[in-house]
Amino acid sequence: MDLKLRDRLVLVTGSTSGIGKGTVKSFLQEGARVIVNGRTEQTVKSAVEELSTYGTVYGIAADVAKAEDCQQLVKQVNEIGSLDVLVNNTGIFEVRPFAEVTDEEWLNYYQVNVLSAARLSRAFLPGMMSRNFGRIINIASEAGIKPYPELIPYGMTKTSLITLSRGLAEVAKGTRVTVNSVLPGPTWTEGFAQFITDLAAEKGQPLDTFITEYFKHDVPTSLIQRYATVEEVADTIVFLASENASAINGAAQRVEGGIIQSIL
Ligand code: NAD
């Protein structure tokens, strides 16, 4: 299948590791030109070096939780070219009892997980609409529709992203711009792998046993009973960005292995 992404200009925020980096790689393999973003020059430079073997990669360091950094990012992207695809991937999460989360932490969650996406969408959507092509893909989570008691602020930001996506799809109604959200479930990124490996070691359990037990007891509704791979999530994002997915608009695409027990 030709996804017709050749030479398209793509920005993936928070793409120096994890799902973001995997998404950059998948876009490059389809011939797109991709802008990597992270907070420091150093992490961006090393991701660009690593990913350059797959195609044309640019790097822009910016903290997308900050308005002034977003302004600079937008300016630098526009100097490279007209943006075709915006993937708002940056996201933070922490497992914390609800009562311990301070106002400052709540506000930080919204700055990093929601306002970053809202600001960049505000900057790039009008250009996409006037050129009559564009994709905005917001990386939410299954936690956005399945509230977990120890992840309430995180889950609320992801619900917000799902709403933002549908709302922006309405704004772009009648154009060839689509806006969707992607809802990954537990995904085996470098960061997650380290976290789980440490937890298994703390419990004195072999990693395989720890993971099997985790899915059996903590995520029993998962149909795949394993972590999704970064590639599985990345390839879904890339497909949604393709011309082939033009009729998928305003949707919340689950890539969570069936954790949500719902037919829709
Ligand atoms: P990760 O922590 O591995 O990578 C996040 C990237 O974002 C890093 O490169 C980090 O440097 C960058 N980043 C963080 N704050 C930033 C900021 N303010 N400005 C610019 N860059 C910033 O994360 P991940 O696990 O790959 O998750 C990516 C997205 O997928 C997030 O939105 C996350 O909520 C979502 N998600 C992940 C999982 C999972 O299991 N990994 C599950 C559901 C949803």
mmCIF file of N, CA, C and O and ligand atoms in Angstrom, residues 13-20 37-39 43 62-66 88-93 112-113 139-142 154 158 161 183-192 227, ligand 1:
data_model
loop_
_atom_site.group_PDB
_atom_site.id
_atom_site.type_symbol
_atom_site.label_atom_id
_atom_site.label_comp_id
_atom_site.label_asym_id
_atom_site.label_seq_id
_atom_site.Cartn_x
_atom_site.Cartn_y
_atom_site.Cartn_z
ATOM 1 N N THR A 13 6.267 15.911 18.264
ATOM 2 C CA THR A 13 6.802 16.496 19.499
ATOM 3 C C THR A 13 7.227 15.374 20.451
ATOM 4 O O THR A 13 6.700 14.257 20.397
ATOM 5 N N GLY A 14 8.195 15.683 21.305
ATOM 6 C CA GLY A 14 8.672 14.691 22.286
ATOM 7 C C GLY A 14 9.142 13.420 21.609
ATOM 8 O O GLY A 14 8.738 12.326 21.979
ATOM 9 N N SER A 15 10.026 13.595 20.595
ATOM 10 C CA SER A 15 10.353 12.422 19.774
ATOM 11 C C SER A 15 11.812 11.983 19.888
ATOM 12 O O SER A 15 12.335 11.356 18.974
ATOM 13 N N THR A 16 12.454 12.302 21.022
ATOM 14 C CA THR A 16 13.835 11.835 21.181
ATOM 15 C C THR A 16 13.886 10.440 21.798
ATOM 16 O O THR A 16 14.961 9.860 21.937
ATOM 17 N N SER A 17 12.733 9.912 22.194
ATOM 18 C CA SER A 17 12.693 8.538 22.722
ATOM 19 C C SER A 17 11.273 7.988 22.576
ATOM 20 O O SER A 17 10.371 8.699 22.133
ATOM 21 N N GLY A 18 11.104 6.726 22.961
ATOM 22 C CA GLY A 18 9.772 6.120 23.073
ATOM 23 C C GLY A 18 8.947 6.090 21.794
ATOM 24 O O GLY A 18 9.466 5.936 20.685
ATOM 25 N N ILE A 19 7.634 6.258 21.990
ATOM 26 C CA ILE A 19 6.684 6.188 20.872
ATOM 27 C C ILE A 19 6.992 7.278 19.838
ATOM 28 O O ILE A 19 6.902 7.052 18.627
ATOM 29 N N GLY A 20 7.388 8.452 20.321
ATOM 30 C CA GLY A 20 7.706 9.572 19.416
ATOM 31 C C GLY A 20 8.831 9.210 18.474
ATOM 32 O O GLY A 20 8.730 9.409 17.254
ATOM 33 N N ASN A 37 11.681 16.611 17.885
ATOM 34 C CA ASN A 37 11.672 17.628 18.952
ATOM 35 C C ASN A 37 11.902 16.978 20.315
ATOM 36 O O ASN A 37 11.427 15.885 20.592
ATOM 37 N N GLY A 38 12.665 17.675 21.131
ATOM 38 C CA GLY A 38 12.870 17.287 22.529
ATOM 39 C C GLY A 38 13.282 18.539 23.266
ATOM 40 O O GLY A 38 13.399 19.612 22.665
ATOM 41 N N ARG A 39 13.515 18.410 24.572
ATOM 42 C CA ARG A 39 13.778 19.638 25.332
ATOM 43 C C ARG A 39 15.207 20.150 25.224
ATOM 44 O O ARG A 39 15.450 21.327 25.386
ATOM 45 N N THR A 43 19.855 15.911 23.389
ATOM 46 C CA THR A 43 19.007 14.740 23.083
ATOM 47 C C THR A 43 18.484 14.812 21.645
ATOM 48 O O THR A 43 18.391 13.785 20.959
ATOM 49 N N ALA A 62 12.978 22.366 21.903
ATOM 50 C CA ALA A 62 11.993 23.302 22.470
ATOM 51 C C ALA A 62 11.204 22.572 23.541
ATOM 52 O O ALA A 62 10.860 21.402 23.353
ATOM 53 N N ASP A 63 10.926 23.262 24.627
ATOM 54 C CA ASP A 63 10.057 22.696 25.668
ATOM 55 C C ASP A 63 8.630 23.095 25.310
ATOM 56 O O ASP A 63 8.237 24.255 25.506
ATOM 57 N N VAL A 64 7.876 22.148 24.781
ATOM 58 C CA VAL A 64 6.542 22.491 24.259
ATOM 59 C C VAL A 64 5.535 22.817 25.364
ATOM 60 O O VAL A 64 4.404 23.214 25.085
ATOM 61 N N ALA A 65 5.958 22.666 26.605
ATOM 62 C CA ALA A 65 5.092 23.087 27.715
ATOM 63 C C ALA A 65 5.157 24.597 27.911
ATOM 64 O O ALA A 65 4.374 25.159 28.682
ATOM 65 N N LYS A 66 6.103 25.267 27.227
ATOM 66 C CA LYS A 66 6.277 26.709 27.403
ATOM 67 C C LYS A 66 5.841 27.468 26.151
ATOM 68 O O LYS A 66 6.282 27.143 25.038
ATOM 69 N N ASN A 88 1.114 15.528 18.050
ATOM 70 C CA ASN A 88 1.312 16.013 19.417
ATOM 71 C C ASN A 88 1.476 14.794 20.326
ATOM 72 O O ASN A 88 0.503 14.213 20.790
ATOM 73 N N ASN A 89 2.739 14.428 20.533
ATOM 74 C CA ASN A 89 3.041 13.173 21.233
ATOM 75 C C ASN A 89 3.504 13.396 22.672
ATOM 76 O O ASN A 89 3.368 12.509 23.512
ATOM 77 N N THR A 90 4.050 14.589 22.943
ATOM 78 C CA THR A 90 4.649 14.820 24.267
ATOM 79 C C THR A 90 3.647 14.545 25.383
ATOM 80 O O THR A 90 2.514 15.011 25.336
ATOM 81 N N GLY A 91 4.091 13.795 26.365
ATOM 82 C CA GLY A 91 3.198 13.530 27.500
ATOM 83 C C GLY A 91 3.978 13.027 28.693
ATOM 84 O O GLY A 91 4.967 12.315 28.540
ATOM 85 N N ILE A 92 3.531 13.457 29.881
ATOM 86 C CA ILE A 92 4.163 12.962 31.114
ATOM 87 C C ILE A 92 3.118 12.217 31.935
ATOM 88 O O ILE A 92 1.922 12.506 31.832
ATOM 89 N N PHE A 93 3.565 11.256 32.727
ATOM 90 C CA PHE A 93 2.637 10.610 33.656
ATOM 91 C C PHE A 93 3.388 10.112 34.877
ATOM 92 O O PHE A 93 4.587 9.867 34.828
ATOM 93 N N VAL A 112 1.997 20.530 29.923
ATOM 94 C CA VAL A 112 2.773 19.583 29.103
ATOM 95 C C VAL A 112 1.854 18.771 28.188
ATOM 96 O O VAL A 112 2.131 18.623 26.993
ATOM 97 N N ASN A 113 0.779 18.229 28.737
ATOM 98 C CA ASN A 113 -0.011 17.246 27.981
ATOM 99 C C ASN A 113 -1.092 17.869 27.105
ATOM 100 O O ASN A 113 -1.478 17.274 26.101
ATOM 101 N N ILE A 139 -1.712 12.287 20.677
ATOM 102 C CA ILE A 139 -1.497 11.000 21.344
ATOM 103 C C ILE A 139 -2.089 11.063 22.747
ATOM 104 O O ILE A 139 -1.532 11.691 23.660
ATOM 105 N N ALA A 140 -3.241 10.418 22.877
ATOM 106 C CA ALA A 140 -3.945 10.370 24.164
ATOM 107 C C ALA A 140 -3.551 9.076 24.866
ATOM 108 O O ALA A 140 -2.362 8.714 24.911
ATOM 109 N N SER A 141 -4.514 8.350 25.400
ATOM 110 C CA SER A 141 -4.225 7.092 26.114
ATOM 111 C C SER A 141 -5.554 6.420 26.425
ATOM 112 O O SER A 141 -6.595 7.092 26.490
ATOM 113 N N GLU A 142 -5.489 5.111 26.666
ATOM 114 C CA GLU A 142 -6.722 4.443 27.097
ATOM 115 C C GLU A 142 -7.168 5.007 28.440
ATOM 116 O O GLU A 142 -8.357 4.968 28.787
ATOM 117 N N TYR A 154 -3.412 12.601 34.934
ATOM 118 C CA TYR A 154 -2.974 12.118 33.621
ATOM 119 C C TYR A 154 -4.192 11.781 32.761
ATOM 120 O O TYR A 154 -4.328 12.243 31.624
ATOM 121 N N LYS A 158 -5.675 13.387 29.131
ATOM 122 C CA LYS A 158 -5.872 12.584 27.916
ATOM 123 C C LYS A 158 -7.319 12.694 27.427
ATOM 124 O O LYS A 158 -7.581 12.698 26.223
ATOM 125 N N LEU A 161 -7.442 15.786 25.485
ATOM 126 C CA LEU A 161 -6.870 15.666 24.131
ATOM 127 C C LEU A 161 -7.861 15.029 23.158
ATOM 128 O O LEU A 161 -7.904 15.389 21.977
ATOM 129 N N LEU A 183 -5.130 6.302 21.011
ATOM 130 C CA LEU A 183 -5.158 5.896 22.424
ATOM 131 C C LEU A 183 -4.329 4.634 22.630
ATOM 132 O O LEU A 183 -4.855 3.509 22.567
ATOM 133 N N PRO A 184 -3.016 4.803 22.851
ATOM 134 C CA PRO A 184 -2.219 3.601 23.139
ATOM 135 C C PRO A 184 -2.590 3.071 24.520
ATOM 136 O O PRO A 184 -3.078 3.810 25.376
ATOM 137 N N GLY A 185 -2.352 1.778 24.716
ATOM 138 C CA GLY A 185 -2.392 1.195 26.054
ATOM 139 C C GLY A 185 -0.954 0.996 26.477
ATOM 140 O O GLY A 185 -0.038 1.601 25.894
ATOM 141 N N PRO A 186 -0.708 0.132 27.475
ATOM 142 C CA PRO A 186 0.667 -0.097 27.925
ATOM 143 C C PRO A 186 1.569 -0.492 26.742
ATOM 144 O O PRO A 186 1.280 -1.446 26.027
ATOM 145 N N THR A 187 2.629 0.285 26.545
ATOM 146 C CA THR A 187 3.492 0.122 25.373
ATOM 147 C C THR A 187 4.939 -0.020 25.825
ATOM 148 O O THR A 187 5.397 0.732 26.689
ATOM 149 N N TRP A 188 5.646 -0.960 25.222
ATOM 150 C CA TRP A 188 6.994 -1.330 25.672
ATOM 151 C C TRP A 188 8.051 -0.369 25.119
ATOM 152 O O TRP A 188 8.763 -0.656 24.180
ATOM 153 N N THR A 189 8.122 0.824 25.714
ATOM 154 C CA THR A 189 9.148 1.810 25.351
ATOM 155 C C THR A 189 10.397 1.554 26.196
ATOM 156 O O THR A 189 10.333 0.802 27.183
ATOM 157 N N GLU A 190 11.515 2.231 25.870
ATOM 158 C CA GLU A 190 12.744 2.083 26.684
ATOM 159 C C GLU A 190 12.442 2.467 28.133
ATOM 160 O O GLU A 190 12.857 1.788 29.066
ATOM 161 N N GLY A 191 11.705 3.586 28.302
ATOM 162 C CA GLY A 191 11.400 4.084 29.649
ATOM 163 C C GLY A 191 10.573 3.068 30.433
ATOM 164 O O GLY A 191 10.866 2.770 31.598
ATOM 165 N N PHE A 192 9.539 2.530 29.776
ATOM 166 C CA PHE A 192 8.660 1.563 30.437
ATOM 167 C C PHE A 192 9.429 0.283 30.751
ATOM 168 O O PHE A 192 9.261 -0.318 31.803
ATOM 169 N N TYR A 227 2.359 -6.137 26.355
ATOM 170 C CA TYR A 227 2.534 -4.740 25.976
ATOM 171 C C TYR A 227 2.426 -4.621 24.459
ATOM 172 O O TYR A 227 2.847 -5.530 23.733
HETATM 173 P P1 NAD B 1 8.589 8.806 26.773
HETATM 174 O O1 NAD B 1 8.693 9.402 28.136
HETATM 175 O O2 NAD B 1 9.330 7.559 26.463
HETATM 176 O O3 NAD B 1 8.982 9.898 25.707
HETATM 177 C C1 NAD B 1 8.451 11.193 25.819
HETATM 178 C C2 NAD B 1 9.334 12.130 25.045
HETATM 179 O O4 NAD B 1 8.825 13.454 25.244
HETATM 180 C C3 NAD B 1 10.771 12.141 25.496
HETATM 181 O O5 NAD B 1 11.561 12.204 24.336
HETATM 182 C C4 NAD B 1 10.886 13.436 26.309
HETATM 183 O O6 NAD B 1 12.173 13.977 26.293
HETATM 184 C C5 NAD B 1 9.905 14.304 25.567
HETATM 185 N N1 NAD B 1 9.355 15.396 26.369
HETATM 186 C C6 NAD B 1 8.820 15.335 27.625
HETATM 187 N N2 NAD B 1 8.415 16.552 28.008
HETATM 188 C C7 NAD B 1 8.673 17.377 26.965
HETATM 189 C C8 NAD B 1 8.456 18.757 26.733
HETATM 190 N N3 NAD B 1 7.912 19.523 27.672
HETATM 191 N N4 NAD B 1 8.834 19.296 25.540
HETATM 192 C C9 NAD B 1 9.384 18.515 24.567
HETATM 193 N N5 NAD B 1 9.611 17.194 24.736
HETATM 194 C C10 NAD B 1 9.259 16.648 25.910
HETATM 195 O O7 NAD B 1 7.025 8.658 26.496
HETATM 196 P P2 NAD B 1 6.233 7.508 25.723
HETATM 197 O O8 NAD B 1 5.946 6.422 26.677
HETATM 198 O O9 NAD B 1 6.860 7.223 24.438
HETATM 199 O O10 NAD B 1 4.837 8.278 25.501
HETATM 200 C C11 NAD B 1 4.576 9.073 24.359
HETATM 201 C C12 NAD B 1 3.108 9.476 24.408
HETATM 202 O O11 NAD B 1 2.297 8.309 24.421
HETATM 203 C C13 NAD B 1 2.746 10.277 25.664
HETATM 204 O O12 NAD B 1 1.816 11.260 25.338
HETATM 205 C C14 NAD B 1 2.123 9.219 26.563
HETATM 206 O O13 NAD B 1 1.221 9.765 27.496
HETATM 207 C C15 NAD B 1 1.421 8.346 25.536
HETATM 208 N N6 NAD B 1 1.161 6.980 26.019
HETATM 209 C C16 NAD B 1 2.199 6.151 26.342
HETATM 210 C C17 NAD B 1 1.914 4.869 26.810
HETATM 211 C C18 NAD B 1 3.018 3.894 27.156
HETATM 212 O O14 NAD B 1 2.703 2.813 27.689
HETATM 213 N N7 NAD B 1 4.284 4.184 26.870
HETATM 214 C C19 NAD B 1 0.583 4.458 26.969
HETATM 215 C C20 NAD B 1 -0.447 5.339 26.637
HETATM 216 C C21 NAD B 1 -0.145 6.604 26.164
#
